Amino acid sequence: MSAKFDSSTTALTTSPTTFRKGRSLNDRVGIGFLVVTFVAIILGLAIGIPLSKRDTSGGGASQSSELQRAMTLLTNNPLIDGHNDLPWQFRQYANNSVYSVNLEQDMRVTWNNETPYDDTSFPRIPSQTDIPRLRAGKVGGQFWAIFISCASVEKDAVRLGLDATDIIHKFVEKYDDFELATTAQGITEAFNRGKIASLLGLEGGHMIGNSLGALRMYYRLGVRYMTLTHSCDVVWADSVKADERTPPSTRGLSEFGEKVVLEMNRLGMIVDLSHTSEQTQKDALNVSRAPVIFSHSSVYSLCNHARNVKDEVLQLTKQNKGLVMINFYKHYIDCAPTNATGNVSHVADHIDYVKDLIGVDYVGIGADYDGVPVFVDGLEDVSKYPYVFEELIKRQWTNEDLIKLAGGNLLRVFREVEAVRNSMSNTHPFEDILDRNLRNENCTSGF
């Protein structure tokens, strides 16, 4: 940030101040005072506006030294979360209407237990995200999830996905706190302007309708990662549900699914493996030419839920130079036999596990706020991120490692994905078409 402010300072201080001949000493002193005051005001505006949105106090009357250090670190370095389902809340509570609500207010009041809820087959999720809480939580960048129910598979998933994409574009345009980012450089530039860099992630390959053309169009709309599946299979990839069958499916990625991954590499779209089956994960890690992410998953060895990442896959992720972004959902943090609510320390255990097993370069944060109803104690909403960093500081984490966890690792992955895209610039778009025999002919119109 200093470089940005230096350029402003130079422009203001190197212009010569000329006094007219014959003025008294008092006149010159008075004019000089006015000039200094003017410069101070301009600098205050230039520097104070972005910094005002990054208050290091956190709003608390009393803070531990570790929390103060965490606040300062996140003020100066972007915290980039891999997954937030706020767009789904707009669908459920507001019928996709962005202009009917105000994210600058406490959304727990706006969206409450009395508010009509669109799809009651899903649990009601209390509001966990609004602009004041994002600011309190020091969020510098956010992947907003484009999620649509698996009930739309082979039906109208593409159209519904576009509706959700539109929601994100609308609220990013509506609020000055947000800025659309589609590149790694765009994230850092938005952060330096005091904005919350806003990125789009497509949570489920069912929303491309088995079409590489649709995938490309989502990219043009700003989507920068796609989760290959949600918790439902697509005809070209198995989801986590395959691991819960008896016996588990070992299909993984089909040949067409491999082309989906390669086209994502060519575009510069990050491959996300959260929600996928273990075999799909292994296949994608083998096929992808670029680093992959798990945008919101935790560690299987600490909580044996099928949505979490097993040690063998963690090792493959390291070989791929990818990233596992730890989820805060209580059922992915503390599993049977205790099934406890869990707390900040348990989340830190998952982060430490990845760090100790494969290295600090391969772990990040993807909390899954507004996507699940309950989180571990102490991490109930987006205002709470600094408490994770406070806990890790108590565990003797260095600033360098904390910066990597916060967003440095995601930026590194994004840049490497962009480098692979650049290396494939002479590769034509993949134009493979899914075998018509694999389509649901009752819900499609053929070619």
XYZ file of C-alpha atoms in Angstrom:
447
model
C 0.000 0.000 0.000
C 2.874 2.361 0.664
C 3.774 2.520 -3.037
C 0.264 3.663 -3.899
C 0.308 6.383 -1.279
C 3.887 7.417 -2.180
C 2.780 8.336 -5.694
C 0.024 10.536 -4.299
C 2.413 12.171 -1.853
C 4.958 12.926 -4.558
C 2.337 14.570 -6.727
C 1.289 16.790 -3.853
C 4.670 17.735 -2.420
C 6.881 18.233 -5.470
C 4.800 21.015 -7.034
C 6.618 24.310 -6.215
C 4.791 26.837 -4.067
C 5.329 30.335 -5.526
C 4.837 33.500 -3.442
C 4.321 36.850 -5.119
C 7.111 39.356 -4.655
C 6.574 41.928 -1.978
C 4.513 39.870 0.519
C 5.292 40.290 4.197
C 6.733 37.519 6.318
C 3.374 37.130 8.090
C 1.603 36.780 4.741
C 4.024 34.086 3.661
C 3.635 32.221 6.931
C -0.150 32.394 6.579
C -0.120 31.096 3.004
C 2.316 28.374 3.971
C 0.010 27.279 6.761
C -2.925 27.081 4.354
C -0.897 24.997 1.885
C 0.240 22.578 4.594
C -3.330 22.265 5.861
C -4.618 21.590 2.333
C -1.970 18.910 1.763
C -2.823 17.286 5.098
C -6.522 17.168 4.220
C -5.871 15.646 0.791
C -3.502 13.048 2.215
C -6.016 12.272 4.924
C -8.650 11.600 2.294
C -6.319 9.576 0.077
C -5.031 7.417 2.876
C -7.817 7.563 5.413
C -10.688 6.398 3.218
C -9.309 2.957 2.396
C -7.764 2.561 5.834
C -11.028 3.526 7.522
C -12.504 0.341 6.157
C -9.664 -1.631 7.698
C -9.854 -0.464 11.299
C -7.388 -2.528 13.309
C -9.345 -2.218 16.545
C -11.915 -4.890 15.739
C -14.424 -2.937 17.831
C -13.586 -4.697 21.076
C -12.953 -2.861 24.337
C -10.182 -5.254 25.316
C -8.107 -7.563 23.144
C -5.325 -10.020 23.734
C -1.956 -9.115 22.261
C -2.389 -12.067 19.891
C -5.725 -10.751 18.632
C -4.269 -7.274 18.170
C -1.467 -8.804 16.118
C -4.000 -10.773 14.068
C -6.030 -7.623 13.393
C -2.965 -5.715 12.244
C -1.814 -8.561 10.016
C -5.219 -8.877 8.328
C -5.439 -5.112 7.909
C -2.268 -5.165 5.822
C -2.632 -8.519 4.037
C -5.719 -9.877 2.250
C -7.786 -12.590 3.872
C -9.308 -14.448 0.898
C -12.035 -16.951 1.780
C -12.736 -19.741 -0.705
C -16.486 -20.128 -0.306
C -19.500 -18.096 0.834
C -23.114 -18.917 -0.090
C -24.651 -15.453 0.267
C -26.153 -15.686 -3.279
C -28.159 -18.733 -2.149
C -29.581 -16.690 0.721
C -30.791 -14.083 -1.763
C -32.603 -16.866 -3.605
C -34.101 -18.412 -0.477
C -35.084 -15.260 1.400
C -35.564 -12.661 -1.348
C -36.453 -14.473 -4.598
C -33.157 -13.284 -6.148
C -33.989 -9.633 -5.388
C -30.825 -7.759 -4.422
C -32.421 -4.311 -4.273
C -35.090 -5.307 -1.760
C -32.566 -5.669 1.083
C -29.635 -3.688 2.444
C -26.386 -5.543 3.128
C -25.116 -2.502 5.012
C -27.538 -3.439 7.810
C -27.554 -6.402 10.180
C -29.015 -9.156 7.988
C -29.883 -11.221 11.046
C -32.734 -8.756 11.548
C -33.756 -8.647 7.877
C -33.628 -12.419 7.310
C -34.976 -14.137 10.401
C -37.114 -17.108 11.367
C -40.267 -15.231 10.344
C -39.027 -14.445 6.827
C -40.617 -16.656 4.123
C -38.133 -19.233 2.798
C -38.251 -20.411 -0.810
C -37.155 -24.070 -0.744
C -38.075 -25.645 2.574
C -36.424 -28.939 1.612
C -33.225 -27.154 2.664
C -32.599 -26.176 6.290
C -33.169 -22.534 7.120
C -29.745 -20.921 7.387
C -29.489 -17.916 9.710
C -27.743 -14.931 8.166
C -23.990 -15.063 8.683
C -22.868 -12.378 6.204
C -23.353 -8.654 5.741
C -21.005 -5.766 5.034
C -20.453 -4.630 8.654
C -19.544 -8.171 9.693
C -17.317 -8.685 6.634
C -15.440 -5.535 7.627
C -15.208 -6.636 11.261
C -13.843 -9.985 10.108
C -11.138 -8.328 7.976
C -12.274 -10.064 4.793
C -10.167 -8.813 1.887
C -11.374 -11.179 -0.813
C -14.298 -13.569 -1.162
C -15.295 -16.275 -3.619
C -19.102 -15.994 -3.788
C -20.629 -19.389 -4.546
C -23.033 -19.933 -7.421
C -25.083 -22.804 -6.002
C -28.237 -24.416 -7.333
C -29.974 -27.500 -5.950
C -29.133 -30.924 -7.339
C -32.847 -31.243 -8.124
C -32.040 -29.225 -11.260
C -29.582 -31.786 -12.696
C -30.340 -32.497 -16.382
C -33.199 -29.967 -16.172
C -32.826 -26.194 -15.836
C -29.524 -26.030 -13.938
C -27.837 -23.786 -16.513
C -30.584 -21.150 -16.369
C -30.713 -21.248 -12.580
C -26.936 -20.962 -12.431
C -27.088 -17.868 -14.604
C -29.684 -16.377 -12.252
C -27.311 -16.923 -9.318
C -24.436 -15.423 -11.306
C -26.593 -12.364 -11.918
C -27.227 -12.014 -8.173
C -23.494 -11.675 -7.518
C -22.975 -9.135 -10.273
C -25.898 -7.098 -8.934
C -24.722 -6.858 -5.332
C -21.099 -6.255 -6.327
C -22.273 -3.354 -8.505
C -24.666 -2.053 -5.847
C -22.210 -1.668 -2.972
C -19.047 0.406 -3.058
C -17.430 -1.996 -0.565
C -17.184 -4.703 -3.243
C -15.099 -4.853 -6.402
C -15.279 -7.602 -9.020
C -11.954 -9.425 -9.402
C -11.166 -11.921 -12.150
C -7.378 -12.168 -11.798
C -4.843 -12.564 -9.012
C -3.645 -9.037 -9.708
C -7.228 -7.824 -9.535
C -7.525 -9.163 -5.987
C -4.494 -7.252 -4.759
C -5.543 -4.078 -6.574
C -9.037 -4.200 -5.060
C -7.570 -4.803 -1.598
C -5.219 -1.842 -1.978
C -8.242 0.315 -2.789
C -9.924 -0.740 0.434
C -12.454 -2.962 -1.361
C -13.521 -6.545 -0.748
C -12.332 -8.339 -3.875
C -15.323 -10.333 -5.111
C -14.822 -13.483 -7.156
C -17.257 -16.021 -8.604
C -17.128 -19.760 -7.994
C -19.516 -22.199 -9.713
C -20.447 -24.810 -7.096
C -21.288 -27.818 -9.218
C -20.640 -29.048 -12.733
C -24.355 -29.734 -13.205
C -24.705 -26.020 -14.026
C -22.778 -26.346 -17.300
C -25.384 -28.804 -18.624
C -22.719 -31.189 -19.989
C -21.549 -28.414 -22.321
C -18.022 -27.073 -22.719
C -19.590 -24.096 -24.478
C -21.590 -23.267 -21.352
C -18.394 -23.617 -19.292
C -16.703 -21.048 -21.515
C -19.638 -18.666 -21.200
C -19.501 -18.857 -17.401
C -15.820 -17.967 -17.606
C -16.693 -14.905 -19.682
C -19.173 -13.905 -16.975
C -16.353 -13.884 -14.438
C -16.426 -17.403 -12.956
C -12.911 -18.326 -11.841
C -13.408 -21.711 -10.254
C -15.812 -24.575 -10.782
C -16.492 -27.318 -8.262
C -16.629 -30.375 -10.528
C -19.680 -31.748 -8.712
C -21.898 -30.733 -5.860
C -23.220 -33.567 -3.690
C -24.761 -35.242 -6.725
C -23.152 -37.086 -9.607
C -22.988 -35.711 -13.118
C -22.651 -38.097 -16.036
C -18.961 -37.225 -16.382
C -17.888 -37.209 -12.704
C -18.748 -38.860 -9.405
C -19.594 -36.805 -6.333
C -18.963 -37.509 -2.666
C -22.183 -39.557 -2.676
C -20.303 -42.249 -4.607
C -18.069 -42.803 -1.568
C -21.125 -43.329 0.640
C -22.541 -46.157 -1.477
C -22.042 -49.844 -0.750
C -19.723 -50.671 -2.344
C -18.265 -47.238 -3.125
C -18.132 -46.273 -6.793
C -14.693 -46.041 -8.375
C -15.799 -44.419 -11.642
C -14.283 -40.997 -10.967
C -13.850 -38.808 -14.057
C -15.021 -40.001 -17.459
C -13.138 -39.164 -20.648
C -15.463 -36.191 -21.138
C -14.787 -35.165 -17.531
C -11.071 -35.099 -18.285
C -11.784 -32.716 -21.160
C -13.736 -30.491 -18.758
C -10.647 -30.269 -16.547
C -8.351 -29.537 -19.490
C -10.680 -26.861 -20.829
C -10.681 -25.253 -17.386
C -6.862 -25.279 -17.510
C -6.945 -23.661 -20.947
C -9.357 -20.965 -19.791
C -7.561 -20.199 -16.543
C -10.423 -21.454 -14.370
C -9.417 -23.121 -11.100
C -10.491 -26.757 -10.636
C -12.267 -27.190 -7.277
C -12.544 -30.697 -5.810
C -14.717 -30.111 -2.741
C -17.865 -32.301 -2.871
C -16.251 -34.785 -5.303
C -15.549 -38.476 -4.742
C -12.097 -39.681 -3.778
C -11.615 -41.255 -7.211
C -12.705 -38.064 -8.971
C -10.173 -36.186 -6.858
C -7.371 -38.556 -7.816
C -8.325 -38.488 -11.491
C -8.512 -34.691 -11.601
C -5.193 -34.321 -9.790
C -3.657 -36.646 -12.356
C -5.152 -34.850 -15.374
C -4.942 -31.190 -14.376
C -1.959 -29.234 -15.640
C -2.600 -26.503 -13.084
C -2.934 -26.483 -9.286
C -6.376 -27.382 -7.928
C -8.167 -26.320 -4.770
C -10.574 -27.760 -2.237
C -12.559 -24.559 -1.703
C -14.293 -25.634 1.522
C -13.167 -28.980 2.969
C -11.410 -30.131 6.119
C -9.227 -33.085 7.191
C -10.563 -36.654 7.106
C -8.022 -37.957 9.645
C -9.410 -35.555 12.261
C -13.077 -35.893 11.278
C -13.969 -38.900 9.151
C -16.709 -37.277 7.093
C -16.710 -38.144 3.392
C -16.598 -34.416 2.542
C -13.160 -34.121 4.104
C -9.815 -34.813 2.439
C -7.900 -38.026 3.100
C -4.152 -38.110 3.716
C -3.356 -39.786 0.391
C -5.195 -37.035 -1.469
C -3.489 -34.388 0.662
C -0.140 -35.749 -0.514
C -1.314 -35.675 -4.139
C -2.471 -32.090 -3.613
C 1.032 -31.158 -2.494
C 2.497 -32.758 -5.629
C 0.006 -30.718 -7.661
C 0.946 -27.535 -5.712
C -2.737 -27.151 -4.875
C -4.596 -25.880 -1.829
C -6.984 -27.199 0.845
C -9.178 -24.430 2.279
C -10.465 -25.426 5.711
C -14.224 -25.396 6.355
C -15.690 -24.172 9.691
C -18.903 -26.277 9.593
C -19.100 -28.130 12.901
C -19.901 -31.522 11.326
C -16.682 -31.378 9.268
C -14.579 -30.366 12.271
C -15.580 -32.681 15.132
C -17.174 -35.972 14.047
C -18.313 -39.169 15.751
C -17.950 -40.475 18.355
C -18.029 -37.090 20.109
C -20.121 -35.059 17.626
C -19.259 -32.032 19.732
C -19.962 -28.525 18.542
C -16.245 -27.867 18.328
C -14.472 -24.559 18.774
C -11.782 -22.324 17.308
C -9.070 -24.620 18.621
C -10.501 -27.567 16.680
C -10.448 -25.552 13.441
C -6.837 -24.633 14.176
C -6.117 -28.354 14.621
C -7.273 -29.010 11.043
C -5.141 -26.146 9.738
C -2.137 -27.368 11.715
C -2.657 -30.914 10.447
C -2.347 -29.837 6.811
C 0.636 -27.634 7.662
C 2.427 -30.445 9.479
C 1.637 -33.171 6.922
C 2.247 -31.420 3.598
C 3.378 -27.884 4.441
C 2.037 -24.408 5.101
C 2.032 -23.581 1.375
C -0.985 -25.824 0.794
C -3.552 -24.664 3.358
C -6.102 -21.842 3.264
C -9.568 -20.929 4.573
C -12.975 -21.640 3.018
C -15.412 -21.282 5.895
C -18.701 -21.972 4.005
C -20.656 -19.160 5.677
C -24.311 -18.860 4.671
C -24.059 -22.386 3.299
C -24.638 -24.420 6.464
C -26.759 -23.735 9.554
C -24.236 -24.077 12.377
C -20.528 -23.513 12.898
C -18.090 -24.279 15.672
C -18.340 -22.154 18.804
C -16.610 -18.827 18.356
C -16.808 -18.800 14.557
C -20.523 -18.182 14.069
C -20.281 -15.637 11.256
C -17.906 -13.728 8.975
C -16.865 -11.320 11.726
C -14.965 -14.077 13.536
C -12.024 -14.890 11.227
C -9.452 -13.004 13.355
C -9.998 -15.452 16.208
C -8.577 -18.275 14.079
C -5.436 -16.216 13.580
C -5.319 -15.347 17.280
C -5.320 -19.071 18.091
C -2.582 -19.815 15.562
C -0.442 -16.976 16.916
C -0.750 -18.597 20.341
C 0.620 -21.722 18.638
C 3.698 -19.797 17.536
C 2.798 -19.326 13.874
C 5.002 -16.762 12.166
C 3.632 -13.743 10.315
C 4.993 -15.184 7.061
C 3.000 -18.388 7.510
C -0.139 -16.537 8.621
C -0.016 -14.389 5.475
C 0.200 -17.539 3.344
C -2.812 -19.036 5.122
C -4.854 -15.835 4.878
C -4.562 -15.357 1.139
C -0.999 -15.725 -0.036
C -1.446 -19.379 -0.944
C -4.624 -18.703 -2.915
C -2.899 -15.901 -4.811
C -0.004 -18.243 -5.593
C -2.390 -20.922 -6.923
C -4.315 -18.349 -8.973
C -1.108 -17.013 -10.547
C 0.033 -20.519 -11.430
C -3.363 -21.276 -12.985
C -2.994 -18.109 -15.038
C 0.524 -19.159 -16.070
C -0.801 -22.518 -17.318
C -3.526 -20.673 -19.234
C -0.867 -18.525 -20.869
C 1.181 -21.607 -21.770
C -1.906 -23.060 -23.511
C -2.688 -19.894 -25.460
C -2.128 -21.675 -28.766
C -4.435 -24.566 -27.809
C -7.834 -24.437 -29.501
C -10.945 -24.729 -27.310
C -11.901 -28.331 -26.621
C -15.050 -29.007 -28.631
C -15.929 -32.489 -27.405
C -19.623 -33.284 -27.100
C -21.037 -35.654 -24.513
C -22.223 -38.971 -25.941
C -25.932 -38.538 -26.635
C -26.580 -41.988 -25.109
C -25.508 -40.579 -21.733
C -28.001 -37.717 -21.764
C -31.391 -37.684 -20.118
C -33.491 -37.600 -23.285
C -36.645 -36.688 -21.353
C -35.120 -33.373 -20.298
C -32.982 -32.399 -23.291
C -33.668 -31.709 -26.936
C -30.766 -33.631 -28.425
C -27.749 -31.936 -29.938
